[in-house]
Amino acid sequence: MHSDNFDISSYFKRINYTGPAAADTSTLHALMRHQLFSVPFENLDVQAGKIVSLAPDDIAEKVLKKGRGGYCYEVNGLFAMALEALGIPYRFVAARPMFYPARRPKTHMALIAEVESRQWLCDLGFGSYGIRAPMALDTLDVEITQDFDTFRLSRSAEGEYLLEAKVEGEWARQYGFDLTPQEWIDFVPANYLNSTHPEAIFVQKRVVVQHSPEGRQILLGDMLKTITANGTETRQLAEEDIRHVLKDRFALTAA
């Protein structure tokens, strides 16, 4: 995935990364975590009545030059630009969110990167219970601890992978996917749905998530939730306080 607005030095500066630029496993892990901890997951454009642009130049401009974040197509698209710049092979995959009571279409997008003869699930855009580091596709049915969160990958008889997260002590399905490569343009309908459909969570509510090594902060509507290894703190915000919280907690201004 290419953008004329993307250059690797600006990307490294945006994600506060000063390590090596190598096509290896340690760099893949480091880049994902640095981006996750620096670029928020957010839907402020949708809340402002805009349809999110999937043009690569617009994504690079928004995140690298304007200091914004984005939802899955944007933050994972940015990560794909970095992988391409470093010569790390990858593919886009379509994933079906599975935490809803009714079956949903494959509206989520993730990445499969290949380094040192192993395939890794990379995903910087699944909000609150998204993975916090790449997960190897050859490590199945094993509990993987990432900071204070626990995940596992399994595989069905039909060959589809399932990502689960441990939520309040119980395994919760997050999404399912297979390895069929998707073209970037294949996500245009899903992006339009997530930007406009009245049943889409991004249309219904403000969703902003910022991860850190210590935990994550989530702004859902007017509720601010801070999650750390020590527990969860929740408070309701007055509308006039939300702009200040976006700036102070998430380094964002309203779209």
mmCIF file of C-alpha atoms in Angstrom:
data_model
loop_
_atom_site.group_PDB
_atom_site.id
_atom_site.type_symbol
_atom_site.label_atom_id
_atom_site.label_comp_id
_atom_site.label_asym_id
_atom_site.label_seq_id
_atom_site.Cartn_x
_atom_site.Cartn_y
_atom_site.Cartn_z
ATOM 1 C CA MET A 1 0.000 0.000 0.000
ATOM 2 C CA HIS A 2 1.569 3.242 -1.143
ATOM 3 C CA SER A 3 1.006 6.922 -0.410
ATOM 4 C CA ASP A 4 2.991 9.887 -1.666
ATOM 5 C CA ASN A 5 2.302 11.489 1.736
ATOM 6 C CA PHE A 6 3.998 8.651 3.622
ATOM 7 C CA ASP A 7 7.661 8.503 4.484
ATOM 8 C CA ILE A 8 9.160 6.163 7.026
ATOM 9 C CA SER A 9 11.018 8.843 8.995
ATOM 10 C CA SER A 10 7.794 10.811 9.579
ATOM 11 C CA TYR A 11 6.086 7.579 10.598
ATOM 12 C CA PHE A 12 8.831 6.738 13.088
ATOM 13 C CA LYS A 13 8.552 10.236 14.561
ATOM 14 C CA ARG A 14 4.750 9.960 14.835
ATOM 15 C CA ILE A 15 4.978 6.672 16.754
ATOM 16 C CA ASN A 16 8.021 7.682 18.843
ATOM 17 C CA TYR A 17 10.173 4.890 17.427
ATOM 18 C CA THR A 18 13.973 5.123 17.353
ATOM 19 C CA GLY A 19 14.894 1.466 16.876
ATOM 20 C CA PRO A 20 16.202 -0.404 13.826
ATOM 21 C CA ALA A 21 14.332 -0.428 10.513
ATOM 22 C CA ALA A 22 14.704 -4.101 9.670
ATOM 23 C CA ALA A 23 12.404 -6.665 8.075
ATOM 24 C CA ASP A 24 12.487 -8.989 11.076
ATOM 25 C CA THR A 25 10.271 -10.236 13.892
ATOM 26 C CA SER A 26 11.536 -7.905 16.599
ATOM 27 C CA THR A 27 10.978 -4.822 14.422
ATOM 28 C CA LEU A 28 7.472 -5.999 13.501
ATOM 29 C CA HIS A 29 6.595 -6.352 17.186
ATOM 30 C CA ALA A 30 8.180 -3.033 18.128
ATOM 31 C CA LEU A 31 6.442 -1.078 15.371
ATOM 32 C CA MET A 32 3.019 -2.472 16.184
ATOM 33 C CA ARG A 33 3.342 -1.633 19.863
ATOM 34 C CA HIS A 34 4.766 1.829 19.247
ATOM 35 C CA GLN A 35 1.966 2.690 16.831
ATOM 36 C CA LEU A 36 -0.677 1.212 19.132
ATOM 37 C CA PHE A 37 0.572 3.343 22.026
ATOM 38 C CA SER A 38 0.895 6.527 19.936
ATOM 39 C CA VAL A 39 -2.007 6.601 17.452
ATOM 40 C CA PRO A 40 -5.511 6.437 18.936
ATOM 41 C CA PHE A 41 -8.391 4.406 17.613
ATOM 42 C CA GLU A 42 -11.109 6.998 16.950
ATOM 43 C CA ASN A 43 -14.226 7.733 14.919
ATOM 44 C CA LEU A 44 -14.465 11.514 15.253
ATOM 45 C CA ASP A 45 -14.894 11.998 11.496
ATOM 46 C CA VAL A 46 -17.918 9.691 11.463
ATOM 47 C CA GLN A 47 -19.375 11.525 14.453
ATOM 48 C CA ALA A 48 -18.936 14.765 12.499
ATOM 49 C CA GLY A 49 -21.083 13.332 9.689
ATOM 50 C CA LYS A 50 -18.203 12.532 7.340
ATOM 51 C CA ILE A 51 -17.573 9.362 5.356
ATOM 52 C CA VAL A 52 -14.073 8.174 6.208
ATOM 53 C CA SER A 53 -11.723 8.424 3.237
ATOM 54 C CA LEU A 54 -9.794 5.287 2.319
ATOM 55 C CA ALA A 55 -7.488 7.150 -0.057
ATOM 56 C CA PRO A 56 -3.969 6.282 1.169
ATOM 57 C CA ASP A 57 -2.820 9.898 0.775
ATOM 58 C CA ASP A 58 -5.688 11.068 2.993
ATOM 59 C CA ILE A 59 -4.867 8.489 5.671
ATOM 60 C CA ALA A 60 -1.196 9.473 5.769
ATOM 61 C CA GLU A 61 -2.122 13.163 5.855
ATOM 62 C CA LYS A 62 -4.627 12.655 8.654
ATOM 63 C CA VAL A 63 -2.436 10.558 10.943
ATOM 64 C CA LEU A 64 1.099 11.736 10.199
ATOM 65 C CA LYS A 65 0.557 15.432 9.518
ATOM 66 C CA LYS A 66 -2.616 16.271 11.438
ATOM 67 C CA GLY A 67 -1.847 14.089 14.451
ATOM 68 C CA ARG A 68 -5.140 12.228 14.287
ATOM 69 C CA GLY A 69 -6.008 8.563 14.667
ATOM 70 C CA GLY A 70 -8.638 6.495 12.905
ATOM 71 C CA TYR A 71 -10.557 3.265 12.898
ATOM 72 C CA CYS A 72 -9.452 -0.119 11.576
ATOM 73 C CA TYR A 73 -8.996 0.682 7.881
ATOM 74 C CA GLU A 74 -7.023 3.822 8.660
ATOM 75 C CA VAL A 75 -4.685 2.637 11.416
ATOM 76 C CA ASN A 76 -4.096 -0.766 9.818
ATOM 77 C CA GLY A 77 -3.701 0.926 6.439
ATOM 78 C CA LEU A 78 -1.014 3.163 7.918
ATOM 79 C CA PHE A 79 0.731 0.107 9.353
ATOM 80 C CA ALA A 80 0.625 -1.518 5.909
ATOM 81 C CA MET A 81 2.416 1.523 4.466
ATOM 82 C CA ALA A 82 5.177 1.059 7.041
ATOM 83 C CA LEU A 83 5.473 -2.669 6.311
ATOM 84 C CA GLU A 84 5.737 -1.973 2.594
ATOM 85 C CA ALA A 85 8.413 0.665 3.176
ATOM 86 C CA LEU A 86 10.451 -1.873 5.168
ATOM 87 C CA GLY A 87 9.955 -4.689 2.665
ATOM 88 C CA ILE A 88 7.832 -6.865 4.973
ATOM 89 C CA PRO A 89 5.283 -8.924 2.986
ATOM 90 C CA TYR A 90 1.689 -8.652 4.173
ATOM 91 C CA ARG A 91 -1.894 -9.207 3.117
ATOM 92 C CA PHE A 92 -5.169 -7.650 4.162
ATOM 93 C CA VAL A 93 -7.801 -10.032 5.543
ATOM 94 C CA ALA A 94 -11.498 -9.482 6.201
ATOM 95 C CA ALA A 95 -12.713 -10.405 9.686
ATOM 96 C CA ARG A 96 -16.177 -10.996 11.117
ATOM 97 C CA PRO A 97 -16.776 -9.327 14.512
ATOM 98 C CA MET A 98 -18.277 -11.971 16.796
ATOM 99 C CA PHE A 99 -19.185 -10.193 20.030
ATOM 100 C CA TYR A 100 -22.607 -9.092 18.734
ATOM 101 C CA PRO A 101 -25.709 -11.163 19.574
ATOM 102 C CA ALA A 102 -26.542 -11.589 15.863
ATOM 103 C CA ARG A 103 -24.223 -12.703 13.069
ATOM 104 C CA ARG A 104 -22.520 -9.752 11.351
ATOM 105 C CA PRO A 105 -20.776 -9.371 7.983
ATOM 106 C CA LYS A 106 -16.996 -9.244 7.659
ATOM 107 C CA THR A 107 -16.621 -5.524 8.242
ATOM 108 C CA HIS A 108 -13.326 -5.561 10.146
ATOM 109 C CA MET A 109 -9.922 -5.447 8.482
ATOM 110 C CA ALA A 110 -6.683 -6.895 9.841
ATOM 111 C CA LEU A 111 -3.242 -7.728 8.459
ATOM 112 C CA ILE A 112 -1.192 -10.879 8.109
ATOM 113 C CA ALA A 113 2.533 -10.102 7.959
ATOM 114 C CA GLU A 114 5.230 -12.628 7.099
ATOM 115 C CA VAL A 115 8.708 -12.351 8.576
ATOM 116 C CA GLU A 116 11.380 -14.972 9.124
ATOM 117 C CA SER A 117 9.174 -17.742 7.670
ATOM 118 C CA ARG A 118 6.276 -17.166 10.091
ATOM 119 C CA GLN A 119 2.892 -15.527 9.601
ATOM 120 C CA TRP A 120 1.662 -13.024 12.178
ATOM 121 C CA LEU A 121 -1.757 -11.513 12.829
ATOM 122 C CA CYS A 122 -1.305 -7.752 13.191
ATOM 123 C CA ASP A 123 -4.209 -5.538 14.181
ATOM 124 C CA LEU A 124 -4.070 -2.002 15.547
ATOM 125 C CA GLY A 125 -7.726 -1.194 15.027
ATOM 126 C CA PHE A 126 -10.042 -3.399 17.069
ATOM 127 C CA GLY A 127 -10.699 -0.991 19.892
ATOM 128 C CA SER A 128 -10.782 -2.019 23.525
ATOM 129 C CA TYR A 129 -10.022 -5.757 23.374
ATOM 130 C CA GLY A 130 -7.703 -5.725 20.386
ATOM 131 C CA ILE A 131 -4.398 -7.560 20.509
ATOM 132 C CA ARG A 132 -1.420 -5.587 21.804
ATOM 133 C CA ALA A 133 1.319 -7.313 19.780
ATOM 134 C CA PRO A 134 1.471 -9.594 16.722
ATOM 135 C CA MET A 135 0.185 -13.145 17.227
ATOM 136 C CA ALA A 136 1.760 -16.078 15.384
ATOM 137 C CA LEU A 137 -0.692 -18.085 13.301
ATOM 138 C CA ASP A 138 1.207 -21.291 14.066
ATOM 139 C CA THR A 139 0.600 -20.931 17.815
ATOM 140 C CA LEU A 140 -2.940 -22.200 18.319
ATOM 141 C CA ASP A 141 -5.041 -23.005 21.398
ATOM 142 C CA VAL A 142 -2.421 -21.436 23.654
ATOM 143 C CA GLU A 143 -3.070 -18.593 26.097
ATOM 144 C CA ILE A 144 -0.944 -15.619 25.080
ATOM 145 C CA THR A 145 -0.445 -12.890 27.672
ATOM 146 C CA GLN A 146 0.196 -9.405 26.310
ATOM 147 C CA ASP A 147 0.778 -6.962 29.148
ATOM 148 C CA PHE A 148 -2.228 -7.714 31.397
ATOM 149 C CA ASP A 149 -4.545 -9.009 28.631
ATOM 150 C CA THR A 150 -4.843 -12.641 27.540
ATOM 151 C CA PHE A 151 -5.689 -13.869 24.045
ATOM 152 C CA ARG A 152 -5.747 -17.082 22.071
ATOM 153 C CA LEU A 153 -6.092 -18.132 18.466
ATOM 154 C CA SER A 154 -7.852 -21.308 17.406
ATOM 155 C CA ARG A 155 -8.836 -22.761 14.058
ATOM 156 C CA SER A 156 -12.023 -24.444 12.893
ATOM 157 C CA ALA A 157 -12.285 -27.585 10.783
ATOM 158 C CA GLU A 158 -13.146 -25.301 7.851
ATOM 159 C CA GLY A 159 -9.840 -23.466 8.270
ATOM 160 C CA GLU A 160 -11.125 -20.210 9.753
ATOM 161 C CA TYR A 161 -9.175 -18.630 12.582
ATOM 162 C CA LEU A 162 -10.899 -17.373 15.727
ATOM 163 C CA LEU A 163 -9.455 -14.692 17.996
ATOM 164 C CA GLU A 164 -10.663 -14.711 21.599
ATOM 165 C CA ALA A 165 -9.879 -12.439 24.537
ATOM 166 C CA LYS A 166 -10.293 -13.205 28.209
ATOM 167 C CA VAL A 167 -12.809 -10.688 29.552
ATOM 168 C CA GLU A 168 -13.561 -10.733 33.280
ATOM 169 C CA GLY A 169 -12.206 -14.265 33.513
ATOM 170 C CA GLU A 170 -14.215 -15.693 30.607
ATOM 171 C CA TRP A 171 -13.215 -16.276 26.992
ATOM 172 C CA ALA A 172 -15.042 -13.903 24.644
ATOM 173 C CA ARG A 173 -15.032 -14.248 20.875
ATOM 174 C CA GLN A 174 -13.647 -11.168 19.142
ATOM 175 C CA TYR A 175 -13.566 -12.028 15.444
ATOM 176 C CA GLY A 176 -13.076 -14.780 12.890
ATOM 177 C CA PHE A 177 -11.080 -14.620 9.663
ATOM 178 C CA ASP A 178 -9.474 -16.721 6.967
ATOM 179 C CA LEU A 179 -6.348 -16.068 4.927
ATOM 180 C CA THR A 180 -8.042 -15.111 1.667
ATOM 181 C CA PRO A 181 -6.157 -11.994 0.518
ATOM 182 C CA GLN A 182 -8.280 -8.873 0.154
ATOM 183 C CA GLU A 183 -7.579 -5.892 -2.054
ATOM 184 C CA TRP A 184 -7.759 -2.459 -0.479
ATOM 185 C CA ILE A 185 -10.773 -1.555 -2.607
ATOM 186 C CA ASP A 186 -12.645 -4.570 -1.188
ATOM 187 C CA PHE A 187 -13.132 -2.647 2.078
ATOM 188 C CA VAL A 188 -14.955 0.302 0.481
ATOM 189 C CA PRO A 189 -18.473 -1.150 1.113
ATOM 190 C CA ALA A 190 -17.662 -2.047 4.739
ATOM 191 C CA ASN A 191 -16.184 1.398 5.320
ATOM 192 C CA TYR A 192 -19.312 3.028 3.897
ATOM 193 C CA LEU A 193 -21.478 0.885 6.177
ATOM 194 C CA ASN A 194 -19.411 1.769 9.251
ATOM 195 C CA SER A 195 -19.474 5.465 8.318
ATOM 196 C CA THR A 196 -23.196 5.762 7.575
ATOM 197 C CA HIS A 197 -25.399 2.881 8.753
ATOM 198 C CA PRO A 198 -27.611 3.819 11.728
ATOM 199 C CA GLU A 199 -26.903 0.461 13.407
ATOM 200 C CA ALA A 200 -23.123 0.876 13.168
ATOM 201 C CA ILE A 201 -21.566 1.590 16.571
ATOM 202 C CA PHE A 202 -19.376 4.281 14.999
ATOM 203 C CA VAL A 203 -22.468 6.173 13.823
ATOM 204 C CA GLN A 204 -24.271 5.726 17.121
ATOM 205 C CA LYS A 205 -21.513 6.738 19.526
ATOM 206 C CA ARG A 206 -18.197 8.478 19.879
ATOM 207 C CA VAL A 207 -15.531 5.754 20.241
ATOM 208 C CA VAL A 208 -11.970 6.700 21.169
ATOM 209 C CA VAL A 209 -9.379 4.280 22.548
ATOM 210 C CA GLN A 210 -5.787 4.976 23.518
ATOM 211 C CA HIS A 211 -3.620 2.062 24.560
ATOM 212 C CA SER A 212 -0.514 2.347 26.710
ATOM 213 C CA PRO A 213 1.840 -0.191 28.295
ATOM 214 C CA GLU A 214 -0.068 0.313 31.567
ATOM 215 C CA GLY A 215 -3.577 -0.096 30.161
ATOM 216 C CA ARG A 216 -6.035 1.785 27.992
ATOM 217 C CA GLN A 217 -8.432 4.686 28.117
ATOM 218 C CA ILE A 218 -11.781 4.418 26.370
ATOM 219 C CA LEU A 219 -14.208 7.224 25.615
ATOM 220 C CA LEU A 220 -17.551 5.689 24.625
ATOM 221 C CA GLY A 221 -20.180 8.348 24.133
ATOM 222 C CA ASP A 222 -19.822 10.453 27.272
ATOM 223 C CA MET A 223 -18.359 7.666 29.434
ATOM 224 C CA LEU A 224 -14.624 7.688 30.115
ATOM 225 C CA LYS A 225 -13.191 4.359 31.209
ATOM 226 C CA THR A 226 -9.626 3.864 32.420
ATOM 227 C CA ILE A 227 -8.448 0.248 32.554
ATOM 228 C CA THR A 228 -5.206 -0.881 34.198
ATOM 229 C CA ALA A 229 -3.953 -4.037 35.845
ATOM 230 C CA ASN A 230 -5.339 -2.648 39.113
ATOM 231 C CA GLY A 231 -8.910 -2.370 37.881
ATOM 232 C CA THR A 232 -11.340 -0.155 36.001
ATOM 233 C CA GLU A 233 -12.409 3.402 36.734
ATOM 234 C CA THR A 234 -15.454 4.853 34.969
ATOM 235 C CA ARG A 235 -16.908 8.347 35.017
ATOM 236 C CA GLN A 236 -19.533 10.199 33.029
ATOM 237 C CA LEU A 237 -18.476 13.430 31.370
ATOM 238 C CA ALA A 238 -20.422 16.598 30.850
ATOM 239 C CA GLU A 239 -20.581 17.593 27.190
ATOM 240 C CA GLU A 240 -18.469 20.688 27.825
ATOM 241 C CA ASP A 241 -15.697 18.506 29.296
ATOM 242 C CA ILE A 242 -15.364 16.157 26.324
ATOM 243 C CA ARG A 243 -13.216 18.494 24.216
ATOM 244 C CA HIS A 244 -10.790 18.887 27.114
ATOM 245 C CA VAL A 245 -10.631 15.122 27.656
ATOM 246 C CA LEU A 246 -10.011 14.505 23.954
ATOM 247 C CA LYS A 247 -7.121 16.962 24.045
ATOM 248 C CA ASP A 248 -5.622 16.028 27.412
ATOM 249 C CA ARG A 249 -6.140 12.246 27.432
ATOM 250 C CA PHE A 250 -6.055 11.403 23.713
ATOM 251 C CA ALA A 251 -4.124 14.324 22.140
ATOM 252 C CA LEU A 252 -7.054 14.920 19.784
ATOM 253 C CA THR A 253 -9.223 17.807 18.707
ATOM 254 C CA ALA A 254 -12.778 17.247 17.503
ATOM 255 C CA ALA A 255 -13.106 16.678 13.745
#
